[in-house]
mmCIF file of C-alpha atoms in Angstrom:
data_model
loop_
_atom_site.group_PDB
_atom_site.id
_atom_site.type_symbol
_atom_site.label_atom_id
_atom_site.label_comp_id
_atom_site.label_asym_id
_atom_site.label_seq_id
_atom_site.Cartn_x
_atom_site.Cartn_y
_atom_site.Cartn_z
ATOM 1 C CA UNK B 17 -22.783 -69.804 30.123
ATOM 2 C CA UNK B 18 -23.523 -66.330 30.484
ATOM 3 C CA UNK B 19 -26.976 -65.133 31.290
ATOM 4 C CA UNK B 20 -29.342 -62.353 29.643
ATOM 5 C CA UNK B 21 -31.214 -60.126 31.642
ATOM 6 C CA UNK B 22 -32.318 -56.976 29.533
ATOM 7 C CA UNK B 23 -32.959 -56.458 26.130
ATOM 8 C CA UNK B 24 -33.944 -53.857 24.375
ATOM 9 C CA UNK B 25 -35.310 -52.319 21.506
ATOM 10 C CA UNK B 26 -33.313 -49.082 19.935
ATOM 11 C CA UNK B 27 -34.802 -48.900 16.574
ATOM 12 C CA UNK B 28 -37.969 -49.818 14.831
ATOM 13 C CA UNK B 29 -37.223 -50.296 11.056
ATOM 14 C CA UNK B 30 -39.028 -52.750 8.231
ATOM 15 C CA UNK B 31 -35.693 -54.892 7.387
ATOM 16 C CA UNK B 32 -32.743 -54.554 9.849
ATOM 17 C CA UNK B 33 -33.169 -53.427 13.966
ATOM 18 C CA UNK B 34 -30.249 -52.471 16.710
ATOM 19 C CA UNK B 35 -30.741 -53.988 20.007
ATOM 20 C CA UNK B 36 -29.143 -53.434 23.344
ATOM 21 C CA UNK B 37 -28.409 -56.391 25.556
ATOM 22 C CA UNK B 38 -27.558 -56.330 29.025
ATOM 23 C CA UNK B 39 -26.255 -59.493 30.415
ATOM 24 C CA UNK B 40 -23.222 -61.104 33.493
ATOM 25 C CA UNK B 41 -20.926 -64.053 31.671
ATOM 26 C CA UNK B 42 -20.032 -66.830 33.537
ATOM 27 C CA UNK B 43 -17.181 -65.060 35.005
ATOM 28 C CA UNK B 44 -20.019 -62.571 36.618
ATOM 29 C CA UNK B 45 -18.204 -59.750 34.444
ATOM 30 C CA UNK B 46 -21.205 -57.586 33.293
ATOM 31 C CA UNK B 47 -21.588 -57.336 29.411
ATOM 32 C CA UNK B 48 -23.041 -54.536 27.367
ATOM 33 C CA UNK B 49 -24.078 -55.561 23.896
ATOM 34 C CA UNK B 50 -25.408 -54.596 20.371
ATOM 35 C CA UNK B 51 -27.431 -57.230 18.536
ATOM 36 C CA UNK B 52 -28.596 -56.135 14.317
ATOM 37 C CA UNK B 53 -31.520 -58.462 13.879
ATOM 38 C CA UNK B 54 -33.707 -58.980 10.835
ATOM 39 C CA UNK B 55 -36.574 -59.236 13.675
ATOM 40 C CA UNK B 56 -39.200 -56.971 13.693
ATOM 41 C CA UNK B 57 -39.641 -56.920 18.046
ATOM 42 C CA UNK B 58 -37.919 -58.554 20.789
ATOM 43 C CA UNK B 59 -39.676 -61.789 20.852
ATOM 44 C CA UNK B 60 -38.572 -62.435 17.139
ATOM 45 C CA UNK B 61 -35.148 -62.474 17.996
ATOM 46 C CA UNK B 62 -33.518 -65.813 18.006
ATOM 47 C CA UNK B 63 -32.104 -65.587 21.699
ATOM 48 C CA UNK B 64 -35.953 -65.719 22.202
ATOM 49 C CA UNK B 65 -37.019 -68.285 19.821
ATOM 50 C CA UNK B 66 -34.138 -70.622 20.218
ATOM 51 C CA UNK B 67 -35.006 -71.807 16.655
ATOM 52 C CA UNK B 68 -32.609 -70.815 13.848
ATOM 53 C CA UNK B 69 -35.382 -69.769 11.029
ATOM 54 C CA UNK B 70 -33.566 -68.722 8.063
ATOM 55 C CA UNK B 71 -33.905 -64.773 7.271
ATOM 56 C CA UNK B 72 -32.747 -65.148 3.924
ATOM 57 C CA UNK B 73 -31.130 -67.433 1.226
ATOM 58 C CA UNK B 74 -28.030 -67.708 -0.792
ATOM 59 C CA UNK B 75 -27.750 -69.134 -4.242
ATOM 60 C CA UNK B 76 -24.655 -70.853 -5.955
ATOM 61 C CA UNK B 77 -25.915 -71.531 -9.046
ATOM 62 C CA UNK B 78 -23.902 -72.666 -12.199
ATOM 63 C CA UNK B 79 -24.513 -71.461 -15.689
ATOM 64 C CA UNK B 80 -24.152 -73.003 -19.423
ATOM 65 C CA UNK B 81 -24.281 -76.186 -21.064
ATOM 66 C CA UNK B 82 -21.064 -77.660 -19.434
ATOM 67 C CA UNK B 83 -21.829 -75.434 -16.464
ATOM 68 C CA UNK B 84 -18.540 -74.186 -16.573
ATOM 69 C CA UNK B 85 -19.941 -70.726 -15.153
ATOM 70 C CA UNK B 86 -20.702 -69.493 -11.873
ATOM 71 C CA UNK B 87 -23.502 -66.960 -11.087
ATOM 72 C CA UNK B 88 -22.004 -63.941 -9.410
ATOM 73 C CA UNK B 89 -23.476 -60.529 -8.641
ATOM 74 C CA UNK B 90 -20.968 -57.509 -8.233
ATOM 75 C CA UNK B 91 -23.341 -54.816 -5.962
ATOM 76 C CA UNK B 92 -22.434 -51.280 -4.308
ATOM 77 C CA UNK B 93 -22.410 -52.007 -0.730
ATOM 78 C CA UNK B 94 -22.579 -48.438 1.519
ATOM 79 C CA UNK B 95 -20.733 -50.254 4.039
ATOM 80 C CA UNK B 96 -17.664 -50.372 2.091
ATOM 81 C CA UNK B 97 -18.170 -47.678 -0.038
ATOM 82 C CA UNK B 98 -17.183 -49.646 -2.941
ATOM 83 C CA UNK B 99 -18.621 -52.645 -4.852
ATOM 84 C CA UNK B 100 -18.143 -55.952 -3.872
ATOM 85 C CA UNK B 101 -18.439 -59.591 -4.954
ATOM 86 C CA UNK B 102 -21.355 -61.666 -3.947
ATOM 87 C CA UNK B 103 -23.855 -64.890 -4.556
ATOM 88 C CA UNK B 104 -27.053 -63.786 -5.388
ATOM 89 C CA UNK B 105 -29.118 -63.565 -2.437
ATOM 90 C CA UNK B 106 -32.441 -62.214 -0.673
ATOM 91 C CA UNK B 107 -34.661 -62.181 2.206
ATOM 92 C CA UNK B 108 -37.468 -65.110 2.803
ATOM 93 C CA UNK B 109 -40.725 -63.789 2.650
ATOM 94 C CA UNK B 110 -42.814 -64.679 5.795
ATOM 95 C CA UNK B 111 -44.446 -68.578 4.793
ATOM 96 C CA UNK B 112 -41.941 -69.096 2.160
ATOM 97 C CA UNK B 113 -40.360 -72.280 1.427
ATOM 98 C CA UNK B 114 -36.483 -71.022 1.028
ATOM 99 C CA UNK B 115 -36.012 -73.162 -2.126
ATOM 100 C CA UNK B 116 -38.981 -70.942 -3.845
ATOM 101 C CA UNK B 117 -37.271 -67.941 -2.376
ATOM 102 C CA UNK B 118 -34.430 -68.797 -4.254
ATOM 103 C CA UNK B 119 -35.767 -69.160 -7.589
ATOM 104 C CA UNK B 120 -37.773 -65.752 -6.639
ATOM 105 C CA UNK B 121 -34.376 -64.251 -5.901
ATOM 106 C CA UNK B 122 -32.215 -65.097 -8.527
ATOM 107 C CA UNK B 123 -34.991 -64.144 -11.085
ATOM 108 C CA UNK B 124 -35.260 -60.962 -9.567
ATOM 109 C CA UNK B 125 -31.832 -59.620 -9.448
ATOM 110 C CA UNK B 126 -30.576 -61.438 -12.874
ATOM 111 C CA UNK B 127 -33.521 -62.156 -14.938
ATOM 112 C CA UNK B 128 -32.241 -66.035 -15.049
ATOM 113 C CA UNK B 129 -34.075 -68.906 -14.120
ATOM 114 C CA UNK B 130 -33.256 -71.175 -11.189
ATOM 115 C CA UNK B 131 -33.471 -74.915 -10.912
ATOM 116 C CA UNK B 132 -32.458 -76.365 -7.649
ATOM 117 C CA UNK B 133 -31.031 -79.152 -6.790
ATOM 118 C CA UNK B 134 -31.726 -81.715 -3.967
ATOM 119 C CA UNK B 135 -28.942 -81.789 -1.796
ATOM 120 C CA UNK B 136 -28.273 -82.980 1.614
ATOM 121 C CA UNK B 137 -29.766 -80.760 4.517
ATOM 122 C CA UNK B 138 -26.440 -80.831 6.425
ATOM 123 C CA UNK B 139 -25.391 -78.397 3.064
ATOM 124 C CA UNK B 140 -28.793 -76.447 2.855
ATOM 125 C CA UNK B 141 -29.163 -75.589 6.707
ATOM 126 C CA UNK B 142 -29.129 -71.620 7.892
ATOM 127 C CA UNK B 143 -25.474 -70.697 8.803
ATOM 128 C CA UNK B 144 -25.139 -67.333 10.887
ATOM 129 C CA UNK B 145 -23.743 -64.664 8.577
ATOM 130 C CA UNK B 146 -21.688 -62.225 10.922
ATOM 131 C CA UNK B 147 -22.125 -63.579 14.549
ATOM 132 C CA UNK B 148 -20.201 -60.916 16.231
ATOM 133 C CA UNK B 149 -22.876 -58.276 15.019
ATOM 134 C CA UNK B 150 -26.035 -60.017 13.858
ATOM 135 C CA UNK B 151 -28.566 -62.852 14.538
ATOM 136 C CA UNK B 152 -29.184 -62.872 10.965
ATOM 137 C CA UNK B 153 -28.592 -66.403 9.141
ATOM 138 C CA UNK B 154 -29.133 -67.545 5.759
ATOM 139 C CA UNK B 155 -29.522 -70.471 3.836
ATOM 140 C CA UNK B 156 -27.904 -72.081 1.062
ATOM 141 C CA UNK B 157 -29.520 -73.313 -1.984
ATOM 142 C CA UNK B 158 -28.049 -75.066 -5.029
ATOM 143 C CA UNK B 159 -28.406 -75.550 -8.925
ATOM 144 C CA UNK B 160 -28.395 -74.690 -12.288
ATOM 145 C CA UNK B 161 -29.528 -71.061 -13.812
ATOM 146 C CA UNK B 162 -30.343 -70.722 -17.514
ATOM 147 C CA UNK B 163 -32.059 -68.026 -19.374
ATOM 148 C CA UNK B 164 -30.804 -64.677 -20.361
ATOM 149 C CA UNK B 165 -29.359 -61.188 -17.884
ATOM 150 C CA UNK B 166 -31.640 -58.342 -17.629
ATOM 151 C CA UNK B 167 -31.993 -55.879 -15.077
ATOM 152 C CA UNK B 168 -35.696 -55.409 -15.660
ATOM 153 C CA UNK B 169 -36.937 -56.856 -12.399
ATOM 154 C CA UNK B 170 -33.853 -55.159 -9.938
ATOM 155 C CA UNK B 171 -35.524 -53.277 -7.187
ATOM 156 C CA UNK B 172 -34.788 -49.249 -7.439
ATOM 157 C CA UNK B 173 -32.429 -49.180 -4.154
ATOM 158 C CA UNK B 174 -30.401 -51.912 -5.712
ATOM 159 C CA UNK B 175 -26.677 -51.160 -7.938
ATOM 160 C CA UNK B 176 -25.939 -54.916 -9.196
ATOM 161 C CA UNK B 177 -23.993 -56.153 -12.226
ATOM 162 C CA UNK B 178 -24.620 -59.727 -13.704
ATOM 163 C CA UNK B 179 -21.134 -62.004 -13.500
ATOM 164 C CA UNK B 180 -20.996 -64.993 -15.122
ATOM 165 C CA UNK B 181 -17.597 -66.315 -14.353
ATOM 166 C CA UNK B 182 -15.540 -68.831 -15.652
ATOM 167 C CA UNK B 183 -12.691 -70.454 -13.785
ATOM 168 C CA UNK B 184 -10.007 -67.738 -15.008
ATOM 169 C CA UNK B 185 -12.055 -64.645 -14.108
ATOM 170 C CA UNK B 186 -13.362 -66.360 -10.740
ATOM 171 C CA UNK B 187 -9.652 -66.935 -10.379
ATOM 172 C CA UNK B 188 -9.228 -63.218 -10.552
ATOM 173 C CA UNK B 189 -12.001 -61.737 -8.883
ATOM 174 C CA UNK B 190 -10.267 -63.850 -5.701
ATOM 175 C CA UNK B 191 -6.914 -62.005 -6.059
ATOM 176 C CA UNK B 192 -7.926 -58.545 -6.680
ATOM 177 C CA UNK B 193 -11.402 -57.667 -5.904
ATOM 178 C CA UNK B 194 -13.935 -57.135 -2.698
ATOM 179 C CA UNK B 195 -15.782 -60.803 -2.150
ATOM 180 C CA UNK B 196 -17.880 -61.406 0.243
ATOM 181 C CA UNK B 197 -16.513 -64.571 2.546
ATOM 182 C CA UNK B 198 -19.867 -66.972 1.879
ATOM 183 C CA UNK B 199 -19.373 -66.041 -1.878
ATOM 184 C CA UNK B 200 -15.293 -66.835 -1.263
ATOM 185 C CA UNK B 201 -15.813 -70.396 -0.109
ATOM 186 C CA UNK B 202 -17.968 -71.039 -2.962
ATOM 187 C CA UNK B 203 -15.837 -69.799 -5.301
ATOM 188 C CA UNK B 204 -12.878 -71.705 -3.860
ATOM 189 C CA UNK B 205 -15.136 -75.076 -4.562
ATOM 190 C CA UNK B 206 -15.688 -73.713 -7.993
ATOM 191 C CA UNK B 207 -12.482 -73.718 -8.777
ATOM 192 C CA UNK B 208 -11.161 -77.336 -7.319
ATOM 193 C CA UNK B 209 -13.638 -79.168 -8.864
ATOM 194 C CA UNK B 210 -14.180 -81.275 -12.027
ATOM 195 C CA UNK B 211 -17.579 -82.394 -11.111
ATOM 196 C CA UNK B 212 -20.299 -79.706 -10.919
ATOM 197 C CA UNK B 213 -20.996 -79.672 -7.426
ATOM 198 C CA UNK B 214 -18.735 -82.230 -6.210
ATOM 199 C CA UNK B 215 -18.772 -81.662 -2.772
ATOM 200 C CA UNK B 216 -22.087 -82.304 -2.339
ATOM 201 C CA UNK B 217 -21.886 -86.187 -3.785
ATOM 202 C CA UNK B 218 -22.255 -88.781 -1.464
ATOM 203 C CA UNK B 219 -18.989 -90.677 -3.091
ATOM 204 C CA UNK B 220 -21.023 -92.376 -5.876
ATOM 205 C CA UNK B 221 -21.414 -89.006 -7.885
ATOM 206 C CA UNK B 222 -24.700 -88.387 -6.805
ATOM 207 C CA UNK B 223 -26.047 -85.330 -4.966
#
């Protein structure tokens, strides 16, 4: 295992940081790296905690009375230049119970109310978003959305379009546009299945 012995701090922004880490692998082959973190100082960062905390929370929520539509955001991303397809999703407050930062979340960038679901933890846990480049992880929350789109309560910085997608369009969206890969995979179970939320069923139908 390869051990860490520098890090350090290059920039001091409110909601994304750069850090450089010096470390040896196993192979004693010295290793110059660049961490993005969510964390605010050094001792924030996971490879100080060792506790995977989730920094924010993604929502696959379905839509209508036979929720036969998905909830689907399609935002300008700088990164790309373009806009790209994505679950709605958002940073955890500090305290926050990621379940009520996902009804906080989806009501802010659509105007819709969230319901969640219980689900197994093994389906809810953080997963790391972009390993290679980021501690960052996120966590998944599921359920229902009802209410109506308005962009009243979209922050100023943000460029998001509601998409409430039926199988055909979702169908689309995955052969011609920009989709995020969290947002893929969700999509993909979307599409297979007959039962909302299938995959999460414990064999009896029940989530």
């Amino acid at each position: 295992m390869a051990e860490i012995k520098k890090v350090r701090q290059m920039t001091e922004n409110p909601y994304v940081n750069l850090y450089q880490i010096d470390g040896v692998n196993k192979k004693g082959h010295p290793s110059n790296y660049f961490v993005a973190s969510r964390a605010k100082q050094i001792p924030e960062l996971k490879l100080k905690t060792r506790k995977n905390t989730p920094d924010g929370v993604v929502i696959y929520s379905l839509y209508g009375e036979k929720r036969d539509h998905v909830v689907l955001i399609r935002q300008y991303r700088y990164a790309i230049d373009d806009y790209i397809y994505e679950l709605p999703a958002g940073l955890v407050e500090p305290g926050e119970d990621y379940h009520d930062a996902a009804v906080r979340e989806l009501h802010e960038e659509t105007g819709l109310d969230f319901e969640p679901i219980q689900a197994d933890p093994m389906f809810e846990k953080p997963g790391f978003t972009t390993i290679g480049m980021t501690d960052e992880s996120c966590a998944t929350v599921f359920g229902y959305a009802s209410g109506e789109i308005t962009s009243r309560f979209e922050e100023e910085n943000e460029e998001i379009e509601v998409v409430l997608a039926d199988r055909a369009e979702v169908r689309r969206i995955l052969k011609e546009e920009n989709v995020a890969i969290i947002c893929a995979y969700q999509m993909m179970h979307f599409l297979s299945e007959t039962t909302p939320f299938g995959f999460l069923t414990d064999g009896t139908g029940q989530v």
